Short mmCIF file of C-alpha atoms and ligand atoms in Angstrom, two decimals:
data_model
loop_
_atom_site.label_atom_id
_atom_site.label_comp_id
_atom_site.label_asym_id
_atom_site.label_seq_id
_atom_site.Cartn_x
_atom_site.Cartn_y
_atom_site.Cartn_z
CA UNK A 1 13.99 -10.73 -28.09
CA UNK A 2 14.83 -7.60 -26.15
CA UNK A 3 13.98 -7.25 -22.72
CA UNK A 4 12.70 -3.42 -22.03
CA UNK A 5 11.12 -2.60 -18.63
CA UNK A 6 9.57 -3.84 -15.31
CA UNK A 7 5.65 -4.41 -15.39
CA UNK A 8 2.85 -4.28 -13.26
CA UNK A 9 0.76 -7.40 -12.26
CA UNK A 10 -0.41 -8.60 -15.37
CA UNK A 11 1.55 -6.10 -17.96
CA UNK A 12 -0.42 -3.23 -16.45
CA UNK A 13 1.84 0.00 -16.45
CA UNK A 14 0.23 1.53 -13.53
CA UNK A 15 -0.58 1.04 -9.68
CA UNK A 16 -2.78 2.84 -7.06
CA UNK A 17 -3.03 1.89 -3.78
CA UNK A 18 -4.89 3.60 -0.55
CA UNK A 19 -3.38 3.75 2.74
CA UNK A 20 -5.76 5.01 5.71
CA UNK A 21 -5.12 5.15 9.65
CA UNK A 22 -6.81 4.88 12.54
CA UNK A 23 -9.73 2.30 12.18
CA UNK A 24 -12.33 4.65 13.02
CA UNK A 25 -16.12 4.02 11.97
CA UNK A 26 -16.31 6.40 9.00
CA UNK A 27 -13.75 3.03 7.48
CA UNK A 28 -17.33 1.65 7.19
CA UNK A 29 -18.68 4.11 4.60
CA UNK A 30 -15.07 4.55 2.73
CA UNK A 31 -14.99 0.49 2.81
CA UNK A 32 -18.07 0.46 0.55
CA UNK A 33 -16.77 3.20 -1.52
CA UNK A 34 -13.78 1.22 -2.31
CA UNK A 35 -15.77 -1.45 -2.96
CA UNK A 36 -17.96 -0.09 -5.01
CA UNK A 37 -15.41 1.09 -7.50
CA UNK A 38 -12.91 -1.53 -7.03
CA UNK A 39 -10.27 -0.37 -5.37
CA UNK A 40 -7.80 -1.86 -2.84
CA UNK A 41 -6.58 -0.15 0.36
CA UNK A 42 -4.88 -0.94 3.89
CA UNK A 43 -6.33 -0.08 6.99
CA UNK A 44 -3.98 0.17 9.58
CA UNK A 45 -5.70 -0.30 13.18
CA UNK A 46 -4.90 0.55 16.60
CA UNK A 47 -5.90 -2.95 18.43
CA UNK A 48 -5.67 -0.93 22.15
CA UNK A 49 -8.65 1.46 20.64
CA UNK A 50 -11.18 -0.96 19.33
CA UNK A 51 -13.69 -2.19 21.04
CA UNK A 52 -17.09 -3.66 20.65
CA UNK A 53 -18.54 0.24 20.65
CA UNK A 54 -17.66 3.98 20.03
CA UNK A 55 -15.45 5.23 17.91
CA UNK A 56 -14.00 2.69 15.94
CA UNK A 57 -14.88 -0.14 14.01
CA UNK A 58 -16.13 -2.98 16.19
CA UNK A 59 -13.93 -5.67 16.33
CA UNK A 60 -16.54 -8.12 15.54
CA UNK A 61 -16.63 -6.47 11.65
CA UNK A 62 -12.40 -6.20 11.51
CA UNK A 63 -12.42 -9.35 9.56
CA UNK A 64 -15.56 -9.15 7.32
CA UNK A 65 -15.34 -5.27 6.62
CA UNK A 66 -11.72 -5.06 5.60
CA UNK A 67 -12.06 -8.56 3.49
CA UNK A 68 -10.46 -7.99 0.29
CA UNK A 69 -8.61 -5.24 1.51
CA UNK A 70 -5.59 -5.59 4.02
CA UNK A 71 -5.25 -4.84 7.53
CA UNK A 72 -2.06 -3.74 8.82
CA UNK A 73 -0.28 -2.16 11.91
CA UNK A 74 -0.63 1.28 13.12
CA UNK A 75 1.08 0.19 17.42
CA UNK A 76 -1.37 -0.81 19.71
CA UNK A 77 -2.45 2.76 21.50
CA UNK A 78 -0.88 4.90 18.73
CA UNK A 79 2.12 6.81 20.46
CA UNK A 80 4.92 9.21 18.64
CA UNK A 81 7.50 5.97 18.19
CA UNK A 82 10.87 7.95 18.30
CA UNK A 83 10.12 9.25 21.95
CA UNK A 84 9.83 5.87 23.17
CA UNK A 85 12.50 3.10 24.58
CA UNK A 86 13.35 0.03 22.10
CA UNK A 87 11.25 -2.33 24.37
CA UNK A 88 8.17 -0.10 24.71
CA UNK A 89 8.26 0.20 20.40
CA UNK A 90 8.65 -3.96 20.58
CA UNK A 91 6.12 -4.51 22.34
CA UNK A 92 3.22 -1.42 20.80
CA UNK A 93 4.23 -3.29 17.29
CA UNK A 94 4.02 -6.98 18.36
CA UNK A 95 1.21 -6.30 20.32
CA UNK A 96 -0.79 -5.01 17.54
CA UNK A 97 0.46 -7.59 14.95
CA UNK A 98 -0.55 -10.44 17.26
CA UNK A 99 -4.01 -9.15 18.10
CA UNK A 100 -4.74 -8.25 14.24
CA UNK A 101 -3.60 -11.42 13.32
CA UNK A 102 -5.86 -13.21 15.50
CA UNK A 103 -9.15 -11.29 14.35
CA UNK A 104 -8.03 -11.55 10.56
CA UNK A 105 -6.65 -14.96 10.35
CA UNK A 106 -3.56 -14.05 8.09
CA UNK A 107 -0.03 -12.86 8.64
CA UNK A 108 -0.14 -8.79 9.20
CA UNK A 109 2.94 -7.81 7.89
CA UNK A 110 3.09 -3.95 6.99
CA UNK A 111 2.12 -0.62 9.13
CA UNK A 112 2.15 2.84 9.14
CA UNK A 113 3.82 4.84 11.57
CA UNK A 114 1.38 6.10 14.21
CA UNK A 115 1.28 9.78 14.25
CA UNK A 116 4.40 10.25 11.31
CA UNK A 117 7.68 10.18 12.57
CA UNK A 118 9.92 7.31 12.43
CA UNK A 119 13.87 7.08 12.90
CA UNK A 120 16.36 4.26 12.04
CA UNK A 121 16.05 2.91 14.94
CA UNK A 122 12.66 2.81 15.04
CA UNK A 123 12.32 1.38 11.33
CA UNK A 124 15.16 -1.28 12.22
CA UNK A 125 12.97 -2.87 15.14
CA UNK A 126 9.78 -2.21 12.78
CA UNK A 127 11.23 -4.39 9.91
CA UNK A 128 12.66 -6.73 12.97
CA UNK A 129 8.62 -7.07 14.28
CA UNK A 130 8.05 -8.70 11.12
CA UNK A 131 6.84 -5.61 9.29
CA UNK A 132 7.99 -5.91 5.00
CA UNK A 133 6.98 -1.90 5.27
CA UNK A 134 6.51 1.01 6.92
CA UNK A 135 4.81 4.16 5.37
CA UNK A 136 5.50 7.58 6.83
CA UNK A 137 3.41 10.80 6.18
CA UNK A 138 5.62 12.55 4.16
CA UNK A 139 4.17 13.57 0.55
CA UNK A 140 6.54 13.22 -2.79
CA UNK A 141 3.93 13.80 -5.19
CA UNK A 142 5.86 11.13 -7.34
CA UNK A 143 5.13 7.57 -8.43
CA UNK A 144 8.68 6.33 -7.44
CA UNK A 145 9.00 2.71 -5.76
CA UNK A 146 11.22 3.71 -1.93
CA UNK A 147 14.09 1.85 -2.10
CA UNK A 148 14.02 1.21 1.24
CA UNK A 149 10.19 -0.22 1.96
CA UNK A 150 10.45 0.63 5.73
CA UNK A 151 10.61 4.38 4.72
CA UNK A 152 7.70 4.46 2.17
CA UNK A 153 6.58 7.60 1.46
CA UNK A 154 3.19 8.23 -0.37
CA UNK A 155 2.61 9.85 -3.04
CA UNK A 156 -0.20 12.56 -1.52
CA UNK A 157 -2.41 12.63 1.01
CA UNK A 158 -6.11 13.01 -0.16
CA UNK A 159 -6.42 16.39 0.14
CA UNK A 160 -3.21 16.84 -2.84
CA UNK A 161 -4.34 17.25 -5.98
CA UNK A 162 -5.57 13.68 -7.10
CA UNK A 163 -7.46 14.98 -10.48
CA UNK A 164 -3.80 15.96 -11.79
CA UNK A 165 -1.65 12.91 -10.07
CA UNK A 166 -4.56 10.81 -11.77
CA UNK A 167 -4.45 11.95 -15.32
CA UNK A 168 -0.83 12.27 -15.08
CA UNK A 169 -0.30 8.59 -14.69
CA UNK A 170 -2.70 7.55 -16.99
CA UNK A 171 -1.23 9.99 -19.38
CA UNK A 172 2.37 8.90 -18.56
CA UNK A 173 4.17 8.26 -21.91
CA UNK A 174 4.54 4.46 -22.04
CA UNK A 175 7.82 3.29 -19.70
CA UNK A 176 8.90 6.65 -19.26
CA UNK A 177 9.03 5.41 -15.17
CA UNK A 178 9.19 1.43 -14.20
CA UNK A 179 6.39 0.76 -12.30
CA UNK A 180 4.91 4.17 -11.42
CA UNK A 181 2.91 3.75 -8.06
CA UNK A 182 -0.17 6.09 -6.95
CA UNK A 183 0.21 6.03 -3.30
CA UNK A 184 -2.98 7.74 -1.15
CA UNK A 185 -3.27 8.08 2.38
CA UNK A 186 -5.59 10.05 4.68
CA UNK A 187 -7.86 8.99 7.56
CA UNK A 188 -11.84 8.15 6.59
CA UNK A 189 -13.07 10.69 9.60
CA UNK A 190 -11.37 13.40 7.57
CA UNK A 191 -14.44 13.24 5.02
CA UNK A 192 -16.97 13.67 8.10
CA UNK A 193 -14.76 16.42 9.37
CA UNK A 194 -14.45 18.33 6.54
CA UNK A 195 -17.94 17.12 4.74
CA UNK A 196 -16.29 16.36 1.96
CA UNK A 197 -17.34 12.84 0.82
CA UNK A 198 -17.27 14.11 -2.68
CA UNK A 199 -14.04 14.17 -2.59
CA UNK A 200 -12.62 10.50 -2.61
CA UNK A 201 -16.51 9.28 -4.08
CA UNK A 202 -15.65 10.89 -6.95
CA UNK A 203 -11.98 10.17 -7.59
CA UNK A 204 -12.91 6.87 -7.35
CA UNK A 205 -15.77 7.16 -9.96
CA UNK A 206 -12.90 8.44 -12.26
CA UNK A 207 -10.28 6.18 -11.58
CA UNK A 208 -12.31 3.38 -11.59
CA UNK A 209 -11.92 0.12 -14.24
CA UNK A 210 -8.64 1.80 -15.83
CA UNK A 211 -7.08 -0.86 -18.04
CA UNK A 212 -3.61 0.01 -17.70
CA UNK A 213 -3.86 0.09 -14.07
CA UNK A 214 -3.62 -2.49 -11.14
CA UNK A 215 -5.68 -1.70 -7.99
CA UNK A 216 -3.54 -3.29 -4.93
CA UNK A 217 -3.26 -3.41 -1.53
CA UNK A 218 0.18 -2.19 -0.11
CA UNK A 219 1.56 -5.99 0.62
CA UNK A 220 0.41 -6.92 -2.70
CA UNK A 221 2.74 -3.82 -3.47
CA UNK A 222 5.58 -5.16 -1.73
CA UNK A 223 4.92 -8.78 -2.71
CA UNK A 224 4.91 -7.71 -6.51
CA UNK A 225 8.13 -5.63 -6.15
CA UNK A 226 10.16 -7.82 -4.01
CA UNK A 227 9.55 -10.02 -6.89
CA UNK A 228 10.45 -8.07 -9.18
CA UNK A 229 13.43 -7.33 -7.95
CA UNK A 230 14.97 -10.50 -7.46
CA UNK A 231 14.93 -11.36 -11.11
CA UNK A 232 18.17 -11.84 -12.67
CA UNK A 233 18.81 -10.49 -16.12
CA UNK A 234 21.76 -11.38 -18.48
CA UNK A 235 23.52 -8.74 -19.72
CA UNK A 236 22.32 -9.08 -23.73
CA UNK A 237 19.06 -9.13 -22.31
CA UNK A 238 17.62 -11.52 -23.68
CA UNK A 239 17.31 -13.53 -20.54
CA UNK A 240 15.57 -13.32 -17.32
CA UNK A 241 15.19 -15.77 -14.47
CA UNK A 242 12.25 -15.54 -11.66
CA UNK A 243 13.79 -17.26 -8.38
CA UNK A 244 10.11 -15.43 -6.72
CA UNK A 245 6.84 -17.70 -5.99
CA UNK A 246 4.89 -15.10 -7.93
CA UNK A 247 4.38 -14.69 -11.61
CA UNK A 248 6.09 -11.16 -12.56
CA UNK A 249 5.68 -9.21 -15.98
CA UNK A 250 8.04 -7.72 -18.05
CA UNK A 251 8.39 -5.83 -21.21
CA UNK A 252 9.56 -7.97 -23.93
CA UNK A 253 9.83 -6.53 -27.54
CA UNK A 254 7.16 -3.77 -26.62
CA UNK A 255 4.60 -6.39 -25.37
CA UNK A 256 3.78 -8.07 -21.84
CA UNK A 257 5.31 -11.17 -20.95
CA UNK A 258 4.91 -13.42 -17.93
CA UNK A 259 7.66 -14.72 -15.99
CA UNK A 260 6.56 -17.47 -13.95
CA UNK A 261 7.80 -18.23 -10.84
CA UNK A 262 10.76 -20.43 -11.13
CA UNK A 263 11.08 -19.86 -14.87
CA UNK A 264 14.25 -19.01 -16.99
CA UNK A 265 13.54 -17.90 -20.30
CA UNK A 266 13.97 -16.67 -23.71
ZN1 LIG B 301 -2.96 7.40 13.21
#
């Protein structure tokens, strides 16, 4: 028994996730998309905008719309976080947390920073808000895992070419990267701006049902990967030991195995 590579939930090779800002009401018509073709995405919401009309999504629908999906963090009234003092950050990221917490019923625990730019400072009272994440707007057009979650990049922003980032994962020889991650972000009013609807309909038509890949939310991201990384391996590797509370899968032999939380084996 030879211990190869890091899995994917279930022995899937693959990941995609969706990241989109802003809670406006075109989340409606992308929320059905999703849906539609199975796919899992975080909404990150400014609490100070929504109300029961305009703009956004009424916060009567925050919990039923986004069910299945996550809801996450974006500050309450979505200002540039750098410029601001230490307590004014505190209190735009606690604010939010608390208030999306209440209308969701579940511990909100990642965000992405309002507007793009972030700092260590800013990341460092972030992570101390309770936030496992932080994603940024900067594009690597790569699948690699941050090692750092507070600074997690995406992959592309919708607009990037998904056909090609698509194909290329699927295509990906087999654990030529552990864990390659598809990370997409945009905002849903983009598509209404730019009347292009087409756009993320039809990548999800094609990316749809893919068996090597796991559709996720971003905490189910980070859940899976902090997992993953606390295994410890001996150094024959023929042994691994899962210390997590979540199942994790790894490449034994060339085939899928499941480590179960607590378990020690071969
Ligand atoms: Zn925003």
């Amino acid at each position: 028994m030879k211990i190869k590579n890091r899995l994917w939930k279930d022995g899937k090779k693959g990941c995609l996730t969706f990241s989109y800002d802003d809670g406006k009401k075109q989340d409606y018509r992308l929320v059905e998309i999703f849906n539609k073709y199975g796919m899992k995405g975080t909404f990150n919401l400014n609490s100070g905008f929504m109300r029961d009309n305009g703009d956004h999504v009424m916060t009567k629908d925050v919990a039923t719309l986004y069910a299945g999906h996550e809801v996450a963090v974006h500050s309450h009234t979505h200002p540039t976080l750098p410029e601001l003092p230490s307590t004014i950050i505190l209190e735009e990221i606690m604010r939010d947390k608390q208030i999306l917490e209440e209308w969701c019923g579940y511990t909100v625990r990642g965000m992405a920073y309002p507007n793009g730019p972030y700092d260590e400072r800013v990341a460092r009272l972030c992570h101390d808000c309770g936030m496992n994440y932080a994603r940024t707007t900067v594009a690597t057009n790569n699948y690699r895992l941050p090692e750092d979650f507070m600074v997690l990049h995406p992959t592309t922003h919708h607009n990037g070419n998904l056909d090609k980032l698509w194909d290329d994962l699927v295509n990906m020889p087999p654990f030529r990267l552990n864990m390659p991650l598809l990370y997409i972000w945009g905002h849903s009013y983009e598509f209404d701006m730019k009347d292009n609807w087409n756009v993320i309909e039809g990548f999800c038509e094609k990316a749809a049902n893919h068996p090597d890949v796991w559709y996720a939310t971003n905490i189910e991201v980070f859940d899976y990967v902090r997992a993953q990384r606390m295994v410890d391996y001996s150094i024959d590797k023929n042994m691994a030991y899962n210390p997590s509370a979540i199942s994790v899968w790894i490449d034994v032999d060339g085939k899928p195995v499941e480590l179960k939380p607590g378990e020690n084996k071969f």
